[in-house]
């Protein structure tokens, strides 16, 4: 198998449309993910890379394509969606390369196929932040700016992110064919995904084994979101990766002051995708995927597969939370202890990330009266784990740095107002190693300043 041939293209034209990318005016490279660039063995000089990353030149003569999918958006089925502003431009070392913002496709539905600089900066930084946290995600290779004018509420500049993943296939790709009764295509797509991405399922029950593994990976992704305080914001089934990767960064947010009802997407008036809804929504989305696979898997097997979700989720989540709290042996009261701590955070509007990072240093915690009673139980509990190097182990899973909304906003404003892109690099370096001390960078752990209390983000831009 040629690891640089775009495998997805072998599916045939029921699955995508060939497109021409539309380049940007005076495109320039703002940032490149050097580690990823090396991992993918791209081997282009920056000048050629810019041409590829801005949609000016093809990657290794590969034909760009836009894939077609459907999806449940906010609970309602939309029979046809697709890559309206993204496209696959090739494959490198087993990873698809996708440009986001390179112009219209047959699936743009009248929209311009562009991305503005601010949303591209957010996606670029979110991708490295999630990767740094060890959360399964698509990764961004390049961020390109330009002088192309893009019309939103104001005139803004267009930008392109090149994102990469072993596959960008979504639950919605299956839903499209299933909803049209095209079971041959459903099977072809499932066979493709299993062959390339779930080869361990190639056996007697391959389709149900595949569904079980998608459920398992999705549960793991959601568990890490919940433990590290990430809210996606638009968990439509067209934004759910078949590989269990976090995909399509839009109005996402990290929890700052702890609030399980946090809603980062300003357009989500009902709170359908609020922070504490994510585990349930993922199961609902997996059920829609299972419906789309019902020509391949018996109802009984589907039921049994979906029934495993909760167990996986709870196991992954509680293991991670126990490590975050430095609980290395098991005690039946641990959930209660963790829950009590979160209640204190909620009641006193405390920062989720900083408070949990602070657990490795009990002296600091003792200085805050709100923790007084809780700290007594905690101290006696961790006596049990005495000989363990708590602080180091906890600091490996409790980040010091997250992509706070205001930090992204500072980088965005400098870029938009002063053509100064340096802050993007600063945040990139910090967020790629969020567990390390970076002692000269303490100010990046600060909570949102007053001017940033009401920052709002909403759907696609
Ligand atoms: P998203 O919320 O970014 O996942 O987008 C939902 C759908 O709308 C996807 O099918 C996108 O391709 C499409 N879309 C969003 N913004 C644009 C745009 N500016 N131009 C064309 N299509 C878009
Ligand atoms: Mg999407």
Short mmCIF file of C-alpha atoms and ligand atoms in Angstrom, two decimals:
data_model
loop_
_atom_site.label_atom_id
_atom_site.label_comp_id
_atom_site.label_asym_id
_atom_site.label_seq_id
_atom_site.Cartn_x
_atom_site.Cartn_y
_atom_site.Cartn_z
CA UNK A 1 0.00 0.00 0.00
CA UNK A 2 1.41 3.42 -0.95
CA UNK A 3 1.35 5.38 2.29
CA UNK A 4 1.23 8.60 0.28
CA UNK A 5 -1.71 7.74 -1.99
CA UNK A 6 -4.98 9.27 -0.83
CA UNK A 7 -6.78 6.07 0.11
CA UNK A 8 -10.15 7.75 0.51
CA UNK A 9 -10.16 8.48 -3.24
CA UNK A 10 -10.22 4.75 -3.94
CA UNK A 11 -13.81 4.63 -2.65
CA UNK A 12 -15.09 6.10 -5.91
CA UNK A 13 -17.20 9.06 -6.84
CA UNK A 14 -20.30 8.19 -4.79
CA UNK A 15 -18.26 9.34 -1.81
CA UNK A 16 -16.80 12.67 -2.94
CA UNK A 17 -16.51 15.28 -5.67
CA UNK A 18 -13.25 16.43 -7.23
CA UNK A 19 -12.74 20.15 -6.65
CA UNK A 20 -10.34 22.97 -7.46
CA UNK A 21 -8.92 24.74 -4.44
CA UNK A 22 -9.17 28.54 -4.54
CA UNK A 23 -6.05 30.22 -3.28
CA UNK A 24 -5.83 33.28 -1.06
CA UNK A 25 -4.46 36.70 -1.93
CA UNK A 26 -0.87 37.26 -0.73
CA UNK A 27 -0.88 34.11 1.38
CA UNK A 28 1.84 33.77 4.01
CA UNK A 29 2.83 31.07 6.45
CA UNK A 30 2.01 32.13 10.01
CA UNK A 31 3.05 28.95 11.79
CA UNK A 32 4.02 25.39 11.11
CA UNK A 33 3.89 22.42 13.49
CA UNK A 34 7.49 21.28 13.15
CA UNK A 35 7.11 18.01 15.09
CA UNK A 36 4.11 16.98 13.05
CA UNK A 37 5.83 18.05 9.85
CA UNK A 38 8.65 15.65 10.68
CA UNK A 39 6.30 12.87 11.73
CA UNK A 40 4.46 13.07 8.40
CA UNK A 41 7.76 13.13 6.46
CA UNK A 42 6.43 15.85 4.20
CA UNK A 43 9.85 17.02 3.09
CA UNK A 44 8.86 20.26 1.32
CA UNK A 45 10.76 23.51 1.75
CA UNK A 46 8.70 26.31 3.32
CA UNK A 47 8.07 28.00 -0.02
CA UNK A 48 6.56 24.87 -1.56
CA UNK A 49 4.78 24.03 1.67
CA UNK A 50 3.12 27.47 1.58
CA UNK A 51 1.92 26.81 -1.97
CA UNK A 52 0.35 23.54 -0.88
CA UNK A 53 -1.00 24.93 2.39
CA UNK A 54 -2.64 27.88 0.64
CA UNK A 55 -4.27 25.81 -2.09
CA UNK A 56 -2.01 27.24 -4.83
CA UNK A 57 -0.29 23.98 -5.71
CA UNK A 58 -1.33 20.36 -5.49
CA UNK A 59 0.34 18.02 -3.04
CA UNK A 60 2.26 15.39 -5.01
CA UNK A 61 -0.17 15.81 -7.91
CA UNK A 62 -3.05 14.49 -5.84
CA UNK A 63 -6.53 15.59 -6.97
CA UNK A 64 -8.30 17.58 -4.19
CA UNK A 65 -11.69 16.15 -3.25
CA UNK A 66 -14.60 17.16 -1.04
CA UNK A 67 -16.45 14.35 0.69
CA UNK A 68 -20.21 14.09 0.97
CA UNK A 69 -21.96 13.31 4.24
CA UNK A 70 -25.17 13.95 6.15
CA UNK A 71 -25.76 14.41 9.84
CA UNK A 72 -27.96 15.14 12.80
CA UNK A 73 -27.55 18.80 13.67
CA UNK A 74 -28.98 19.81 17.05
CA UNK A 75 -31.11 16.68 16.98
CA UNK A 76 -32.52 17.08 13.48
CA UNK A 77 -31.49 15.03 10.49
CA UNK A 78 -30.03 17.01 7.59
CA UNK A 79 -30.08 14.69 4.56
CA UNK A 80 -27.08 16.20 2.84
CA UNK A 81 -24.06 18.07 4.08
CA UNK A 82 -20.45 17.64 3.08
CA UNK A 83 -17.07 19.31 3.05
CA UNK A 84 -18.37 22.81 2.33
CA UNK A 85 -15.15 24.58 3.10
CA UNK A 86 -12.68 21.79 3.56
CA UNK A 87 -11.18 19.27 1.19
CA UNK A 88 -8.70 16.43 1.17
CA UNK A 89 -5.58 17.31 -0.78
CA UNK A 90 -3.50 14.21 -0.31
CA UNK A 91 -1.97 11.84 2.16
CA UNK A 92 1.42 11.77 3.85
CA UNK A 93 2.78 8.91 5.90
CA UNK A 94 -0.67 7.47 6.46
CA UNK A 95 -2.28 10.79 7.37
CA UNK A 96 -4.83 12.60 5.21
CA UNK A 97 -4.08 16.26 4.60
CA UNK A 98 -7.10 18.52 4.62
CA UNK A 99 -7.34 22.22 3.86
CA UNK A 100 -9.99 24.16 5.72
CA UNK A 101 -10.92 27.45 4.06
CA UNK A 102 -9.65 26.82 0.51
CA UNK A 103 -12.87 27.87 -1.17
CA UNK A 104 -16.23 26.59 -2.30
CA UNK A 105 -17.13 23.02 -3.06
CA UNK A 106 -20.36 21.45 -4.36
CA UNK A 107 -21.37 21.17 -0.67
CA UNK A 108 -20.96 24.82 0.31
CA UNK A 109 -24.72 25.47 0.15
CA UNK A 110 -24.26 29.06 -0.97
CA UNK A 111 -21.61 29.88 1.63
CA UNK A 112 -18.16 31.08 0.64
CA UNK A 113 -16.00 28.10 1.57
CA UNK A 114 -13.71 30.36 3.56
CA UNK A 115 -12.49 30.56 7.12
CA UNK A 116 -11.57 33.80 8.83
CA UNK A 117 -8.28 34.31 10.60
CA UNK A 118 -9.71 34.31 14.12
CA UNK A 119 -11.44 30.94 13.80
CA UNK A 120 -8.37 29.48 12.11
CA UNK A 121 -6.12 30.64 14.94
CA UNK A 122 -8.54 29.04 17.39
CA UNK A 123 -8.53 25.72 15.52
CA UNK A 124 -4.76 25.77 15.15
CA UNK A 125 -4.16 26.39 18.85
CA UNK A 126 -6.92 24.04 20.01
CA UNK A 127 -5.41 21.21 17.98
CA UNK A 128 -2.02 21.51 19.67
CA UNK A 129 -3.58 22.11 23.10
CA UNK A 130 -5.62 18.91 22.83
CA UNK A 131 -2.67 16.95 21.50
CA UNK A 132 -0.54 18.27 24.35
CA UNK A 133 -3.16 17.11 26.84
CA UNK A 134 -3.16 13.63 25.32
CA UNK A 135 -6.73 13.96 24.04
CA UNK A 136 -7.40 12.18 20.72
CA UNK A 137 -7.66 14.90 18.06
CA UNK A 138 -7.05 15.88 14.47
CA UNK A 139 -3.76 17.78 14.31
CA UNK A 140 -3.02 21.02 12.51
CA UNK A 141 0.11 21.24 10.39
CA UNK A 142 0.06 24.80 9.08
CA UNK A 143 -1.70 28.09 9.61
CA UNK A 144 -1.75 30.40 6.60
CA UNK A 145 -2.89 34.04 6.62
CA UNK A 146 -3.76 36.27 3.68
CA UNK A 147 -5.15 39.54 2.41
CA UNK A 148 -8.24 37.97 0.89
CA UNK A 149 -11.32 39.72 2.20
CA UNK A 150 -13.96 37.51 3.73
CA UNK A 151 -17.36 38.89 4.63
CA UNK A 152 -18.85 38.06 8.01
CA UNK A 153 -20.40 40.62 10.37
CA UNK A 154 -17.34 42.66 9.43
CA UNK A 155 -14.80 42.31 6.68
CA UNK A 156 -12.07 39.98 7.85
CA UNK A 157 -9.06 38.29 6.33
CA UNK A 158 -9.27 34.72 5.08
CA UNK A 159 -6.99 32.00 6.44
CA UNK A 160 -6.41 28.30 5.89
CA UNK A 161 -5.56 25.61 8.40
CA UNK A 162 -4.14 22.36 7.11
CA UNK A 163 -5.41 19.64 9.40
CA UNK A 164 -4.33 16.05 9.38
CA UNK A 165 -5.69 12.75 10.65
CA UNK A 166 -5.49 9.12 9.57
CA UNK A 167 -9.10 9.66 8.42
CA UNK A 168 -11.59 12.52 8.46
CA UNK A 169 -14.61 10.19 8.02
CA UNK A 170 -17.53 11.13 10.25
CA UNK A 171 -20.59 9.31 11.55
CA UNK A 172 -22.42 11.45 9.00
CA UNK A 173 -20.68 9.75 6.05
CA UNK A 174 -22.47 6.53 7.02
CA UNK A 175 -25.74 8.30 7.73
CA UNK A 176 -25.86 9.78 4.23
CA UNK A 177 -25.91 6.41 2.46
CA UNK A 178 -28.06 4.67 5.05
CA UNK A 179 -30.71 7.39 4.83
CA UNK A 180 -30.86 6.89 1.05
CA UNK A 181 -31.15 3.14 1.40
CA UNK A 182 -27.76 2.72 -0.33
CA UNK A 183 -26.66 -0.28 1.69
CA UNK A 184 -24.00 -1.25 -0.83
CA UNK A 185 -22.23 2.04 -0.17
CA UNK A 186 -22.69 1.68 3.59
CA UNK A 187 -20.95 -1.68 3.40
CA UNK A 188 -18.22 -0.33 1.13
CA UNK A 189 -17.51 2.50 3.53
CA UNK A 190 -17.49 0.19 6.56
CA UNK A 191 -15.16 -2.25 4.77
CA UNK A 192 -12.86 0.64 3.88
CA UNK A 193 -12.71 1.99 7.43
CA UNK A 194 -12.18 -1.46 8.91
CA UNK A 195 -9.46 -2.38 6.43
CA UNK A 196 -7.50 0.84 6.88
CA UNK A 197 -8.22 1.82 10.46
CA UNK A 198 -9.65 -1.12 12.40
CA UNK A 199 -7.78 -4.12 10.98
CA UNK A 200 -8.07 -5.83 14.36
CA UNK A 201 -11.79 -6.31 13.58
CA UNK A 202 -11.24 -8.36 10.42
CA UNK A 203 -12.88 -11.55 11.61
CA UNK A 204 -16.21 -13.32 11.80
CA UNK A 205 -18.13 -10.46 13.45
CA UNK A 206 -16.23 -7.63 11.83
CA UNK A 207 -19.04 -5.07 11.66
CA UNK A 208 -20.20 -5.46 15.23
CA UNK A 209 -16.61 -5.61 16.48
CA UNK A 210 -16.01 -2.39 14.56
CA UNK A 211 -19.01 -0.71 16.18
CA UNK A 212 -17.82 -1.80 19.62
CA UNK A 213 -14.39 -0.29 18.99
CA UNK A 214 -15.84 3.00 17.74
CA UNK A 215 -17.93 3.09 20.91
CA UNK A 216 -14.87 2.38 23.00
CA UNK A 217 -12.77 5.07 21.34
CA UNK A 218 -15.57 7.60 21.55
CA UNK A 219 -16.02 6.83 25.25
CA UNK A 220 -12.31 7.40 25.77
CA UNK A 221 -12.41 10.72 23.93
CA UNK A 222 -15.39 11.91 25.95
CA UNK A 223 -13.82 10.76 29.23
CA UNK A 224 -10.73 12.83 28.51
CA UNK A 225 -12.87 15.83 27.51
CA UNK A 226 -14.76 15.62 30.80
CA UNK A 227 -11.68 15.07 32.93
CA UNK A 228 -9.65 17.86 31.33
CA UNK A 229 -12.56 20.27 31.04
CA UNK A 230 -13.05 20.52 27.29
CA UNK A 231 -16.38 21.43 25.74
CA UNK A 232 -16.75 20.90 21.99
CA UNK A 233 -19.77 23.10 21.47
CA UNK A 234 -21.24 21.52 18.30
CA UNK A 235 -21.51 17.77 18.81
CA UNK A 236 -23.54 17.13 15.67
CA UNK A 237 -23.08 13.68 14.14
CA UNK A 238 -21.27 15.26 11.18
CA UNK A 239 -18.69 16.44 13.70
CA UNK A 240 -18.10 12.98 15.20
CA UNK A 241 -15.02 11.20 13.90
CA UNK A 242 -15.22 7.49 13.12
CA UNK A 243 -11.76 7.23 14.72
CA UNK A 244 -12.87 8.84 17.99
CA UNK A 245 -10.84 11.99 17.37
CA UNK A 246 -11.92 15.46 18.40
CA UNK A 247 -12.74 17.13 15.08
CA UNK A 248 -14.15 20.42 13.76
CA UNK A 249 -13.09 23.05 16.25
CA UNK A 250 -15.61 25.87 16.25
CA UNK A 251 -17.07 27.50 19.34
CA UNK A 252 -15.24 25.13 21.72
CA UNK A 253 -14.17 26.17 25.18
CA UNK A 254 -12.17 24.93 28.15
CA UNK A 255 -13.80 25.07 31.55
CA UNK A 256 -12.36 27.94 33.52
CA UNK A 257 -14.52 28.61 36.59
CA UNK A 258 -15.96 25.17 37.31
CA UNK A 259 -19.54 24.94 36.11
CA UNK A 260 -20.95 21.65 34.81
CA UNK A 261 -23.69 23.57 32.98
CA UNK A 262 -21.14 25.61 31.03
CA UNK A 263 -22.22 26.36 27.44
CA UNK A 264 -19.41 27.63 25.23
CA UNK A 265 -21.44 27.97 22.02
CA UNK A 266 -23.32 31.23 22.20
CA UNK A 267 -25.82 29.96 19.59
CA UNK A 268 -26.73 26.88 21.67
CA UNK A 269 -29.67 28.47 23.47
CA UNK A 270 -31.08 25.21 24.84
CA UNK A 271 -27.72 24.03 26.18
CA UNK A 272 -27.99 20.82 24.14
CA UNK A 273 -24.19 20.63 24.05
CA UNK A 274 -23.46 21.98 27.54
CA UNK A 275 -20.43 20.51 29.28
CA UNK A 276 -22.31 17.98 31.39
CA UNK A 277 -24.44 16.86 28.43
CA UNK A 278 -21.51 15.61 26.38
CA UNK A 279 -21.39 12.00 27.64
CA UNK A 280 -25.11 11.54 26.92
CA UNK A 281 -24.94 13.28 23.55
CA UNK A 282 -22.06 11.05 22.46
CA UNK A 283 -24.19 7.98 23.22
CA UNK A 284 -27.09 9.47 21.28
CA UNK A 285 -24.73 10.13 18.37
CA UNK A 286 -23.35 6.59 18.56
CA UNK A 287 -26.93 5.34 18.38
CA UNK A 288 -27.40 7.28 15.15
CA UNK A 289 -24.22 5.66 13.79
CA UNK A 290 -25.54 2.27 14.86
CA UNK A 291 -28.84 2.97 13.05
CA UNK A 292 -26.82 3.74 9.93
CA UNK A 293 -25.05 0.38 10.24
CA UNK A 294 -28.19 -1.68 10.81
CA UNK A 295 -27.97 -3.31 7.39
CA UNK A 296 -24.71 -4.89 8.57
CA UNK A 297 -25.29 -5.64 12.24
CA UNK A 298 -28.21 -7.35 13.96
CA UNK A 299 -30.40 -5.36 16.34
CA UNK A 300 -29.30 -7.58 19.15
CA UNK A 301 -25.60 -6.96 18.49
CA UNK A 302 -26.25 -3.22 18.20
CA UNK A 303 -28.03 -3.20 21.52
CA UNK A 304 -25.24 -5.14 23.18
CA UNK A 305 -22.59 -2.83 21.69
CA UNK A 306 -24.30 0.37 22.80
CA UNK A 307 -24.82 -1.08 26.26
CA UNK A 308 -21.05 -1.12 26.72
CA UNK A 309 -20.63 2.63 26.29
CA UNK A 310 -21.45 3.67 29.82
CA UNK A 311 -19.07 1.15 31.37
CA UNK A 312 -16.15 2.23 29.19
CA UNK A 313 -16.84 5.88 29.85
CA UNK A 314 -17.05 5.49 33.62
CA UNK A 315 -13.93 3.35 33.73
CA UNK A 316 -11.81 5.76 31.64
CA UNK A 317 -13.15 8.81 33.42
CA UNK A 318 -12.75 7.53 36.94
CA UNK A 319 -9.26 6.21 36.29
CA UNK A 320 -8.22 9.58 34.95
CA UNK A 321 -9.89 11.51 37.76
CA UNK A 322 -8.32 9.25 40.36
CA UNK A 323 -4.89 9.96 38.90
CA UNK A 324 -5.67 13.67 38.76
CA UNK A 325 -6.49 13.56 42.45
CA UNK A 326 -3.42 11.48 43.24
CA UNK A 327 -5.46 8.47 44.39
CA UNK A 328 -3.34 5.53 43.39
CA UNK A 329 -4.96 2.83 45.49
CA UNK A 330 -8.72 2.29 45.40
CA UNK A 331 -11.15 3.27 48.13
CA UNK A 332 -14.92 3.03 47.86
CA UNK A 333 -15.36 6.64 49.00
CA UNK A 334 -13.13 8.13 46.29
CA UNK A 335 -16.00 9.22 44.04
CA UNK A 336 -17.59 11.04 46.93
CA UNK A 337 -14.30 12.73 47.79
CA UNK A 338 -13.84 13.91 44.20
CA UNK A 339 -17.47 15.01 43.95
CA UNK A 340 -17.20 17.03 47.16
CA UNK A 341 -14.17 18.86 45.82
CA UNK A 342 -15.97 19.71 42.57
CA UNK A 343 -18.90 21.04 44.61
CA UNK A 344 -16.57 23.40 46.43
CA UNK A 345 -15.20 24.60 43.08
CA UNK A 346 -18.71 25.19 41.80
CA UNK A 347 -19.96 26.93 44.91
CA UNK A 348 -17.00 29.28 45.15
CA UNK A 349 -16.52 29.80 41.40
CA UNK A 350 -13.02 28.41 41.38
CA UNK A 351 -10.85 27.68 38.40
CA UNK A 352 -11.05 23.98 37.44
CA UNK A 353 -7.56 23.57 35.99
CA UNK A 354 -5.65 25.60 38.56
CA UNK A 355 -7.51 24.11 41.51
CA UNK A 356 -6.78 20.54 40.49
CA UNK A 357 -3.17 21.33 39.59
CA UNK A 358 -2.96 22.82 43.07
CA UNK A 359 -3.82 19.48 44.68
CA UNK A 360 -0.23 18.37 44.42
CA UNK A 361 0.74 21.11 46.86
CA UNK A 362 -1.41 20.85 49.97
CA UNK A 363 0.14 23.82 51.73
CA UNK A 364 -1.32 26.15 49.14
CA UNK A 365 -4.69 24.52 49.48
CA UNK A 366 -4.63 24.80 53.27
CA UNK A 367 -4.24 28.56 52.96
CA UNK A 368 -7.75 28.74 51.44
CA UNK A 369 -10.47 28.33 54.10
CA UNK A 370 -13.03 26.93 51.64
CA UNK A 371 -11.18 23.62 51.59
CA UNK A 372 -10.75 23.22 55.33
CA UNK A 373 -13.11 20.31 56.04
CA UNK A 374 -12.50 18.62 52.73
CA UNK A 375 -8.76 18.80 53.17
CA UNK A 376 -8.98 16.75 56.38
CA UNK A 377 -10.66 13.84 54.57
CA UNK A 378 -8.28 14.20 51.65
CA UNK A 379 -5.20 14.17 53.82
CA UNK A 380 -6.26 11.08 55.68
CA UNK A 381 -7.20 9.43 52.39
CA UNK A 382 -3.83 10.01 50.75
CA UNK A 383 -2.02 8.61 53.78
CA UNK A 384 -2.95 5.26 52.21
CA UNK A 385 -0.81 6.02 49.15
CA UNK A 386 2.16 7.20 51.18
CA UNK A 387 5.10 5.85 49.30
CA UNK A 388 4.10 7.14 45.93
CA UNK A 389 5.66 10.12 44.24
CA UNK A 390 2.32 11.92 44.12
CA UNK A 391 3.36 15.31 42.92
CA UNK A 392 5.20 14.15 39.83
CA UNK A 393 2.51 11.64 38.88
CA UNK A 394 -0.29 14.15 39.33
CA UNK A 395 1.50 16.84 37.38
CA UNK A 396 1.70 14.47 34.44
CA UNK A 397 -2.07 14.54 34.06
CA UNK A 398 -3.01 17.91 35.57
CA UNK A 399 -2.17 20.64 33.07
CA UNK A 400 -0.74 23.92 34.18
CA UNK A 401 -1.66 25.56 30.87
CA UNK A 402 -4.91 25.34 28.93
CA UNK A 403 -6.18 27.37 25.99
CA UNK A 404 -8.15 29.91 27.96
CA UNK A 405 -10.46 31.90 25.77
CA UNK A 406 -8.82 35.18 26.64
CA UNK A 407 -5.36 33.84 25.77
CA UNK A 408 -6.58 32.90 22.30
CA UNK A 409 -8.28 36.30 22.07
CA UNK A 410 -5.05 38.17 22.85
CA UNK A 411 -3.25 36.25 20.10
CA UNK A 412 -6.14 36.91 17.70
CA UNK A 413 -6.25 40.65 18.39
CA UNK A 414 -2.50 41.05 17.97
CA UNK A 415 -2.71 39.20 14.67
CA UNK A 416 -5.76 41.08 13.41
CA UNK A 417 -4.85 44.56 14.60
CA UNK A 418 -1.05 44.67 14.40
CA UNK A 419 -0.13 41.85 11.99
CA UNK A 420 1.83 40.50 14.93
CA UNK A 421 1.69 36.70 14.95
CA UNK A 422 4.28 36.01 17.62
CA UNK A 423 1.77 35.29 20.37
CA UNK A 424 0.51 32.31 18.36
CA UNK A 425 3.99 30.80 18.56
CA UNK A 426 4.26 31.52 22.27
CA UNK A 427 0.94 29.79 23.00
CA UNK A 428 1.81 26.95 20.66
CA UNK A 429 4.99 26.17 22.58
CA UNK A 430 3.28 26.37 25.97
CA UNK A 431 0.28 24.30 24.98
CA UNK A 432 2.31 21.61 23.31
CA UNK A 433 3.78 20.86 26.76
CA UNK A 434 1.00 21.85 29.15
CA UNK A 435 2.19 19.71 32.06
CA UNK A 436 5.64 21.29 32.30
CA UNK A 437 6.44 24.17 34.62
CA UNK A 438 7.57 26.88 32.13
CA UNK A 439 8.54 28.98 35.14
CA UNK A 440 8.84 32.29 33.30
CA UNK A 441 5.32 31.90 31.92
CA UNK A 442 3.29 32.00 35.16
CA UNK A 443 1.04 34.77 33.88
CA UNK A 444 -0.45 32.37 31.33
CA UNK A 445 -2.04 30.47 34.20
CA UNK A 446 -4.05 33.54 35.28
CA UNK A 447 -7.81 33.50 35.19
CA UNK A 448 -9.64 35.67 32.68
CA UNK A 449 -9.19 39.41 33.29
CA UNK A 450 -12.25 41.67 33.52
CA UNK A 451 -12.22 42.68 29.86
CA UNK A 452 -12.54 39.02 28.86
CA UNK A 453 -15.40 37.98 31.15
CA UNK A 454 -18.02 38.24 28.42
CA UNK A 455 -16.16 36.97 25.38
CA UNK A 456 -18.58 35.07 23.19
CA UNK A 457 -18.09 32.52 20.48
CA UNK A 458 -20.75 31.10 18.23
CA UNK A 459 -21.04 28.60 15.35
CA UNK A 460 -19.08 28.48 12.10
CA UNK A 461 -17.11 31.51 11.08
P1 LIG B 1 -19.20 23.21 11.02
O1 LIG B 1 -20.14 23.70 12.08
O2 LIG B 1 -17.99 24.05 10.83
O3 LIG B 1 -18.86 21.77 11.22
O4 LIG B 1 -20.00 23.33 9.64
C1 LIG B 1 -21.23 22.69 9.37
C2 LIG B 1 -21.42 22.54 7.87
O5 LIG B 1 -21.47 23.81 7.23
C3 LIG B 1 -20.29 21.77 7.20
O6 LIG B 1 -20.83 20.90 6.25
C4 LIG B 1 -19.44 22.85 6.57
O7 LIG B 1 -18.78 22.38 5.46
C5 LIG B 1 -20.46 23.93 6.24
N1 LIG B 1 -19.87 25.29 6.32
C6 LIG B 1 -19.59 26.00 7.42
N2 LIG B 1 -19.05 27.19 7.11
C7 LIG B 1 -18.97 27.24 5.77
C8 LIG B 1 -18.48 28.21 4.83
N3 LIG B 1 -17.97 29.38 5.21
N4 LIG B 1 -18.55 27.89 3.53
C9 LIG B 1 -19.07 26.71 3.12
N5 LIG B 1 -19.53 25.78 3.94
C10 LIG B 1 -19.50 26.01 5.25
MG1 LIG B 2 -18.45 20.15 10.72
#
